[in-house]
Amino acid sequence: VIVVVVTDEVEAGRLHVIHAPERLYPRREEVGRQMKFGDPPVRQWWRAKQNLDYAFLMWYAAGLSDFYMQLEDDVQVVPGFMRKVREFLRDRVFGKPWVMVSF
C-alpha cells in the first residue's frame, strides 16, 4: 500500500521502506523485571524496542550516504531548518573528528 502511494519516491531511491525482523526484539516478558527510571514494564519494553529500532535504522542507512539525520516523529521543522543545519555543520563540525552531532 505504501509503495502504491509514493511510487515515484521509491523508484527514485528517495524513500526506503524497511522492517526489522521480529527476532531482533526481546520478548515482553524478558523486559521489565526490574524497575528502571520508575517506568512500568510496558514502557521499558517500548524503550528497548525504540533503541533497537534506531540501531537497525542506522545499520541500514550506513551505506546509503555520508550522513544520516534522525528526526523524531513529533518534530516540526521551520523554514530555513536545513540551511541552519548545513551552516552549523560547516562552521563547527566539518574538518574536525566527530561521530555524532546533536541539535
mmCIF file of N, CA and C in Angstrom:
data_model
loop_
_atom_site.group_PDB
_atom_site.id
_atom_site.type_symbol
_atom_site.label_atom_id
_atom_site.label_comp_id
_atom_site.label_asym_id
_atom_site.label_seq_id
_atom_site.Cartn_x
_atom_site.Cartn_y
_atom_site.Cartn_z
ATOM 1 N N VAL A 1 0.824 -1.189 0.000
ATOM 2 C CA VAL A 1 0.000 0.000 0.000
ATOM 3 C C VAL A 1 0.870 1.255 0.000
ATOM 4 N N ILE A 2 1.910 1.301 0.820
ATOM 5 C CA ILE A 2 2.779 2.480 0.875
ATOM 6 C C ILE A 2 3.427 2.712 -0.478
ATOM 7 N N VAL A 3 3.920 1.650 -1.093
ATOM 8 C CA VAL A 3 4.614 1.779 -2.374
ATOM 9 C C VAL A 3 3.688 2.327 -3.449
ATOM 10 N N VAL A 4 2.437 1.956 -3.431
ATOM 11 C CA VAL A 4 1.482 2.450 -4.423
ATOM 12 C C VAL A 4 1.296 3.955 -4.278
ATOM 13 N N VAL A 5 1.248 4.461 -3.064
ATOM 14 C CA VAL A 5 1.011 5.884 -2.807
ATOM 15 C C VAL A 5 2.225 6.738 -3.180
ATOM 16 N N VAL A 6 3.415 6.224 -2.965
ATOM 17 C CA VAL A 6 4.639 7.006 -3.191
ATOM 18 C C VAL A 6 5.572 6.306 -4.181
ATOM 19 N N THR A 7 5.020 5.778 -5.245
ATOM 20 C CA THR A 7 5.787 5.011 -6.229
ATOM 21 C C THR A 7 6.984 5.785 -6.759
ATOM 22 N N ASP A 8 6.797 7.055 -7.119
ATOM 23 C CA ASP A 8 7.894 7.841 -7.689
ATOM 24 C C ASP A 8 9.072 7.954 -6.731
ATOM 25 N N GLU A 9 8.791 8.179 -5.436
ATOM 26 C CA GLU A 9 9.857 8.322 -4.450
ATOM 27 C C GLU A 9 10.609 7.010 -4.247
ATOM 28 N N VAL A 10 9.881 5.897 -4.245
ATOM 29 C CA VAL A 10 10.518 4.591 -4.082
ATOM 30 C C VAL A 10 11.379 4.274 -5.300
ATOM 31 N N GLU A 11 10.832 4.469 -6.480
ATOM 32 C CA GLU A 11 11.582 4.168 -7.707
ATOM 33 C C GLU A 11 12.817 5.051 -7.855
ATOM 34 N N ALA A 12 12.749 6.289 -7.378
ATOM 35 C CA ALA A 12 13.893 7.198 -7.464
ATOM 36 C C ALA A 12 14.924 6.943 -6.364
ATOM 37 N N GLY A 13 14.599 6.062 -5.412
ATOM 38 C CA GLY A 13 15.527 5.758 -4.336
ATOM 39 C C GLY A 13 15.526 6.786 -3.222
ATOM 40 N N ARG A 14 14.541 7.677 -3.216
ATOM 41 C CA ARG A 14 14.456 8.696 -2.163
ATOM 42 C C ARG A 14 13.730 8.196 -0.928
ATOM 43 N N LEU A 15 12.973 7.113 -1.068
ATOM 44 C CA LEU A 15 12.222 6.557 0.051
ATOM 45 C C LEU A 15 12.472 5.063 0.124
ATOM 46 N N HIS A 16 12.919 4.607 1.271
ATOM 47 C CA HIS A 16 13.135 3.188 1.521
ATOM 48 C C HIS A 16 12.178 2.775 2.631
ATOM 49 N N VAL A 17 11.458 1.720 2.421
ATOM 50 C CA VAL A 17 10.558 1.190 3.443
ATOM 51 C C VAL A 17 11.190 -0.093 3.962
ATOM 52 N N ILE A 18 11.505 -0.107 5.259
ATOM 53 C CA ILE A 18 12.174 -1.266 5.846
ATOM 54 C C ILE A 18 11.385 -1.750 7.057
ATOM 55 N N HIS A 19 11.654 -2.987 7.438
ATOM 56 C CA HIS A 19 11.002 -3.575 8.604
ATOM 57 C C HIS A 19 12.010 -4.479 9.292
ATOM 58 N N ALA A 20 12.273 -4.193 10.545
ATOM 59 C CA ALA A 20 13.222 -5.017 11.298
ATOM 60 C C ALA A 20 12.594 -6.372 11.601
ATOM 61 N N PRO A 21 13.388 -7.437 11.551
ATOM 62 C CA PRO A 21 12.842 -8.757 11.873
ATOM 63 C C PRO A 21 12.440 -8.851 13.347
ATOM 64 N N GLU A 22 11.357 -9.541 13.606
ATOM 65 C CA GLU A 22 10.840 -9.675 14.977
ATOM 66 C C GLU A 22 11.863 -10.299 15.926
ATOM 67 N N ARG A 23 12.724 -11.173 15.413
ATOM 68 C CA ARG A 23 13.708 -11.839 16.275
ATOM 69 C C ARG A 23 14.731 -10.853 16.849
ATOM 70 N N LEU A 24 14.778 -9.653 16.313
ATOM 71 C CA LEU A 24 15.684 -8.628 16.813
ATOM 72 C C LEU A 24 15.271 -8.140 18.206
ATOM 73 N N TYR A 25 13.989 -8.189 18.494
ATOM 74 C CA TYR A 25 13.447 -7.606 19.713
ATOM 75 C C TYR A 25 13.346 -8.627 20.846
ATOM 76 N N PRO A 26 13.527 -8.145 22.081
ATOM 77 C CA PRO A 26 13.337 -9.054 23.223
ATOM 78 C C PRO A 26 11.843 -9.338 23.412
ATOM 79 N N ARG A 27 11.551 -10.483 23.989
ATOM 80 C CA ARG A 27 10.155 -10.779 24.328
ATOM 81 C C ARG A 27 9.742 -9.861 25.464
ATOM 82 N N ARG A 28 8.478 -9.518 25.494
ATOM 83 C CA ARG A 28 7.980 -8.584 26.522
ATOM 84 C C ARG A 28 8.275 -9.077 27.930
ATOM 85 N N GLU A 29 8.166 -10.385 28.140
ATOM 86 C CA GLU A 29 8.386 -10.905 29.497
ATOM 87 C C GLU A 29 9.859 -10.862 29.905
ATOM 88 N N GLU A 30 10.770 -10.649 28.950
ATOM 89 C CA GLU A 30 12.189 -10.544 29.266
ATOM 90 C C GLU A 30 12.576 -9.139 29.713
ATOM 91 N N VAL A 31 11.703 -8.186 29.483
ATOM 92 C CA VAL A 31 11.993 -6.790 29.796
ATOM 93 C C VAL A 31 11.125 -6.366 30.972
ATOM 94 N N GLY A 32 11.668 -5.581 31.837
ATOM 95 C CA GLY A 32 10.871 -5.006 32.914
ATOM 96 C C GLY A 32 10.853 -5.797 34.199
ATOM 97 N N ARG A 33 11.800 -6.695 34.369
ATOM 98 C CA ARG A 33 11.843 -7.456 35.622
ATOM 99 C C ARG A 33 12.294 -6.580 36.776
ATOM 100 N N GLN A 34 13.059 -5.538 36.467
ATOM 101 C CA GLN A 34 13.494 -4.587 37.483
ATOM 102 C C GLN A 34 13.006 -3.202 37.062
ATOM 103 N N MET A 35 12.592 -2.405 38.036
ATOM 104 C CA MET A 35 12.156 -1.052 37.726
ATOM 105 C C MET A 35 13.358 -0.224 37.289
ATOM 106 N N LYS A 36 13.226 0.447 36.157
ATOM 107 C CA LYS A 36 14.252 1.347 35.666
ATOM 108 C C LYS A 36 13.605 2.687 35.386
ATOM 109 N N PHE A 37 14.163 3.731 35.943
ATOM 110 C CA PHE A 37 13.653 5.087 35.766
ATOM 111 C C PHE A 37 12.206 5.216 36.243
ATOM 112 N N GLY A 38 11.750 4.293 37.073
ATOM 113 C CA GLY A 38 10.393 4.342 37.573
ATOM 114 C C GLY A 38 9.335 3.978 36.537
ATOM 115 N N ASP A 39 9.777 3.414 35.415
ATOM 116 C CA ASP A 39 8.853 3.079 34.330
ATOM 117 C C ASP A 39 8.236 1.706 34.532
ATOM 118 N N PRO A 40 6.970 1.555 34.167
ATOM 119 C CA PRO A 40 6.350 0.230 34.202
ATOM 120 C C PRO A 40 6.954 -0.658 33.115
ATOM 121 N N PRO A 41 6.783 -1.965 33.207
ATOM 122 C CA PRO A 41 7.368 -2.887 32.232
ATOM 123 C C PRO A 41 7.018 -2.572 30.778
ATOM 124 N N VAL A 42 5.790 -2.158 30.499
ATOM 125 C CA VAL A 42 5.424 -1.889 29.104
ATOM 126 C C VAL A 42 6.225 -0.715 28.536
ATOM 127 N N ARG A 43 6.498 0.278 29.360
ATOM 128 C CA ARG A 43 7.310 1.429 28.922
ATOM 129 C C ARG A 43 8.766 1.009 28.728
ATOM 130 N N GLN A 44 9.264 0.150 29.605
ATOM 131 C CA GLN A 44 10.632 -0.347 29.447
ATOM 132 C C GLN A 44 10.766 -1.136 28.152
ATOM 133 N N TRP A 45 9.771 -1.968 27.836
ATOM 134 C CA TRP A 45 9.810 -2.738 26.591
ATOM 135 C C TRP A 45 9.784 -1.798 25.397
ATOM 136 N N TRP A 46 8.931 -0.774 25.456
ATOM 137 C CA TRP A 46 8.845 0.187 24.356
ATOM 138 C C TRP A 46 10.188 0.885 24.151
ATOM 139 N N ARG A 47 10.854 1.290 25.248
ATOM 140 C CA ARG A 47 12.141 1.964 25.145
ATOM 141 C C ARG A 47 13.205 1.031 24.573
ATOM 142 N N ALA A 48 13.206 -0.221 25.013
ATOM 143 C CA ALA A 48 14.157 -1.195 24.470
ATOM 144 C C ALA A 48 13.919 -1.381 22.972
ATOM 145 N N LYS A 49 12.667 -1.490 22.569
ATOM 146 C CA LYS A 49 12.338 -1.644 21.147
ATOM 147 C C LYS A 49 12.760 -0.407 20.361
ATOM 148 N N GLN A 50 12.522 0.776 20.907
ATOM 149 C CA GLN A 50 12.904 2.003 20.219
ATOM 150 C C GLN A 50 14.419 2.064 20.010
ATOM 151 N N ASN A 51 15.193 1.699 21.028
ATOM 152 C CA ASN A 51 16.653 1.692 20.885
ATOM 153 C C ASN A 51 17.097 0.726 19.798
ATOM 154 N N LEU A 52 16.484 -0.449 19.751
ATOM 155 C CA LEU A 52 16.829 -1.412 18.708
ATOM 156 C C LEU A 52 16.378 -0.931 17.332
ATOM 157 N N ASP A 53 15.236 -0.256 17.268
ATOM 158 C CA ASP A 53 14.780 0.332 16.001
ATOM 159 C C ASP A 53 15.812 1.320 15.471
ATOM 160 N N TYR A 54 16.319 2.195 16.354
ATOM 161 C CA TYR A 54 17.316 3.176 15.933
ATOM 162 C C TYR A 54 18.605 2.494 15.472
ATOM 163 N N ALA A 55 19.031 1.487 16.190
ATOM 164 C CA ALA A 55 20.249 0.770 15.805
ATOM 165 C C ALA A 55 20.066 0.097 14.446
ATOM 166 N N PHE A 56 18.923 -0.538 14.226
ATOM 167 C CA PHE A 56 18.649 -1.191 12.946
ATOM 168 C C PHE A 56 18.605 -0.153 11.824
ATOM 169 N N LEU A 57 17.965 0.966 12.074
ATOM 170 C CA LEU A 57 17.863 2.007 11.058
ATOM 171 C C LEU A 57 19.233 2.575 10.700
ATOM 172 N N MET A 58 20.082 2.824 11.698
ATOM 173 C CA MET A 58 21.427 3.332 11.406
ATOM 174 C C MET A 58 22.256 2.291 10.659
ATOM 175 N N TRP A 59 22.099 1.019 11.030
ATOM 176 C CA TRP A 59 22.799 -0.051 10.315
ATOM 177 C C TRP A 59 22.374 -0.065 8.852
ATOM 178 N N TYR A 60 21.077 0.021 8.611
ATOM 179 C CA TYR A 60 20.562 0.005 7.238
ATOM 180 C C TYR A 60 21.061 1.220 6.452
ATOM 181 N N ALA A 61 21.044 2.395 7.063
ATOM 182 C CA ALA A 61 21.370 3.636 6.366
ATOM 183 C C ALA A 61 22.868 3.864 6.200
ATOM 184 N N ALA A 62 23.696 3.109 6.895
ATOM 185 C CA ALA A 62 25.140 3.367 6.908
ATOM 186 C C ALA A 62 25.755 3.426 5.516
ATOM 187 N N GLY A 63 25.334 2.593 4.608
ATOM 188 C CA GLY A 63 25.929 2.591 3.280
ATOM 189 C C GLY A 63 25.208 3.446 2.259
ATOM 190 N N LEU A 64 24.169 4.143 2.660
ATOM 191 C CA LEU A 64 23.373 4.919 1.704
ATOM 192 C C LEU A 64 23.900 6.322 1.466
ATOM 193 N N SER A 65 24.620 6.870 2.436
ATOM 194 C CA SER A 65 25.037 8.267 2.347
ATOM 195 C C SER A 65 26.206 8.512 3.287
ATOM 196 N N ASP A 66 26.829 9.657 3.127
ATOM 197 C CA ASP A 66 27.898 10.040 4.044
ATOM 198 C C ASP A 66 27.346 10.480 5.390
ATOM 199 N N PHE A 67 26.092 10.961 5.389
ATOM 200 C CA PHE A 67 25.488 11.499 6.600
ATOM 201 C C PHE A 67 24.120 10.892 6.828
ATOM 202 N N TYR A 68 23.685 10.961 8.064
ATOM 203 C CA TYR A 68 22.392 10.420 8.464
ATOM 204 C C TYR A 68 21.797 11.377 9.486
ATOM 205 N N MET A 69 20.540 11.753 9.304
ATOM 206 C CA MET A 69 19.871 12.626 10.265
ATOM 207 C C MET A 69 18.634 11.925 10.792
ATOM 208 N N GLN A 70 18.518 11.864 12.100
ATOM 209 C CA GLN A 70 17.366 11.247 12.755
ATOM 210 C C GLN A 70 16.483 12.350 13.305
ATOM 211 N N LEU A 71 15.240 12.404 12.853
ATOM 212 C CA LEU A 71 14.262 13.337 13.392
ATOM 213 C C LEU A 71 13.141 12.532 14.019
ATOM 214 N N GLU A 72 12.757 12.915 15.203
ATOM 215 C CA GLU A 72 11.633 12.242 15.861
ATOM 216 C C GLU A 72 10.352 12.532 15.094
ATOM 217 N N ASP A 73 9.368 11.679 15.267
ATOM 218 C CA ASP A 73 8.128 11.825 14.512
ATOM 219 C C ASP A 73 7.298 13.028 14.938
ATOM 220 N N ASP A 74 7.617 13.625 16.072
ATOM 221 C CA ASP A 74 6.852 14.788 16.510
ATOM 222 C C ASP A 74 7.584 16.112 16.273
ATOM 223 N N VAL A 75 8.680 16.084 15.526
ATOM 224 C CA VAL A 75 9.434 17.293 15.214
ATOM 225 C C VAL A 75 8.773 18.012 14.039
ATOM 226 N N GLN A 76 8.590 19.303 14.206
ATOM 227 C CA GLN A 76 8.100 20.130 13.113
ATOM 228 C C GLN A 76 9.185 21.148 12.806
ATOM 229 N N VAL A 77 9.755 21.045 11.625
ATOM 230 C CA VAL A 77 10.840 21.953 11.265
ATOM 231 C C VAL A 77 10.270 23.274 10.770
ATOM 232 N N VAL A 78 11.055 24.309 10.927
ATOM 233 C CA VAL A 78 10.661 25.651 10.496
ATOM 234 C C VAL A 78 11.352 25.975 9.178
ATOM 235 N N PRO A 79 10.843 26.957 8.457
ATOM 236 C CA PRO A 79 11.526 27.360 7.221
ATOM 237 C C PRO A 79 12.984 27.715 7.510
ATOM 238 N N GLY A 80 13.873 27.269 6.664
ATOM 239 C CA GLY A 80 15.297 27.533 6.827
ATOM 240 C C GLY A 80 16.012 26.524 7.705
ATOM 241 N N PHE A 81 15.319 25.486 8.153
ATOM 242 C CA PHE A 81 15.917 24.489 9.048
ATOM 243 C C PHE A 81 17.161 23.853 8.437
ATOM 244 N N MET A 82 17.041 23.350 7.216
ATOM 245 C CA MET A 82 18.184 22.663 6.603
ATOM 246 C C MET A 82 19.342 23.624 6.342
ATOM 247 N N ARG A 83 19.047 24.857 6.005
ATOM 248 C CA ARG A 83 20.107 25.847 5.815
ATOM 249 C C ARG A 83 20.880 26.022 7.115
ATOM 250 N N LYS A 84 20.164 26.127 8.234
ATOM 251 C CA LYS A 84 20.820 26.278 9.541
ATOM 252 C C LYS A 84 21.638 25.043 9.909
ATOM 253 N N VAL A 85 21.112 23.866 9.594
ATOM 254 C CA VAL A 85 21.860 22.630 9.861
ATOM 255 C C VAL A 85 23.157 22.643 9.058
ATOM 256 N N ARG A 86 23.065 22.961 7.779
ATOM 257 C CA ARG A 86 24.272 23.000 6.935
ATOM 258 C C ARG A 86 25.288 24.023 7.456
ATOM 259 N N GLU A 87 24.807 25.206 7.846
ATOM 260 C CA GLU A 87 25.714 26.234 8.386
ATOM 261 C C GLU A 87 26.398 25.740 9.657
ATOM 262 N N PHE A 88 25.642 25.109 10.538
ATOM 263 C CA PHE A 88 26.211 24.589 11.780
ATOM 264 C C PHE A 88 27.288 23.552 11.474
ATOM 265 N N LEU A 89 26.981 22.639 10.578
ATOM 266 C CA LEU A 89 27.956 21.608 10.223
ATOM 267 C C LEU A 89 29.198 22.226 9.597
ATOM 268 N N ARG A 90 29.003 23.160 8.684
ATOM 269 C CA ARG A 90 30.138 23.808 8.018
ATOM 270 C C ARG A 90 31.010 24.556 9.019
ATOM 271 N N ASP A 91 30.384 25.310 9.931
ATOM 272 C CA ASP A 91 31.135 26.179 10.837
ATOM 273 C C ASP A 91 31.724 25.467 12.045
ATOM 274 N N ARG A 92 31.090 24.380 12.500
ATOM 275 C CA ARG A 92 31.522 23.772 13.759
ATOM 276 C C ARG A 92 31.933 22.309 13.692
ATOM 277 N N VAL A 93 31.625 21.634 12.585
ATOM 278 C CA VAL A 93 31.846 20.189 12.558
ATOM 279 C C VAL A 93 32.833 19.765 11.478
ATOM 280 N N PHE A 94 32.592 20.177 10.253
ATOM 281 C CA PHE A 94 33.437 19.724 9.148
ATOM 282 C C PHE A 94 34.896 20.086 9.398
ATOM 283 N N GLY A 95 35.768 19.143 9.072
ATOM 284 C CA GLY A 95 37.193 19.337 9.277
ATOM 285 C C GLY A 95 37.679 18.928 10.652
ATOM 286 N N LYS A 96 36.749 18.505 11.513
ATOM 287 C CA LYS A 96 37.099 18.066 12.864
ATOM 288 C C LYS A 96 36.629 16.619 13.022
ATOM 289 N N PRO A 97 37.324 15.853 13.846
ATOM 290 C CA PRO A 97 36.840 14.478 14.062
ATOM 291 C C PRO A 97 35.511 14.481 14.822
ATOM 292 N N TRP A 98 34.557 13.719 14.355
ATOM 293 C CA TRP A 98 33.250 13.622 15.006
ATOM 294 C C TRP A 98 32.593 12.292 14.673
ATOM 295 N N VAL A 99 31.715 11.873 15.534
ATOM 296 C CA VAL A 99 30.939 10.658 15.321
ATOM 297 C C VAL A 99 29.463 10.993 15.248
ATOM 298 N N MET A 100 29.028 11.874 16.162
ATOM 299 C CA MET A 100 27.617 12.235 16.223
ATOM 300 C C MET A 100 27.490 13.715 16.562
ATOM 301 N N VAL A 101 26.525 14.353 15.933
ATOM 302 C CA VAL A 101 26.229 15.755 16.218
ATOM 303 C C VAL A 101 24.786 15.793 16.678
ATOM 304 N N SER A 102 24.547 16.501 17.777
ATOM 305 C CA SER A 102 23.203 16.587 18.320
ATOM 306 C C SER A 102 22.754 18.048 18.319
ATOM 307 N N PHE A 103 21.525 18.282 17.912
ATOM 308 C CA PHE A 103 20.974 19.647 17.886
ATOM 309 C C PHE A 103 19.967 19.795 19.000
#
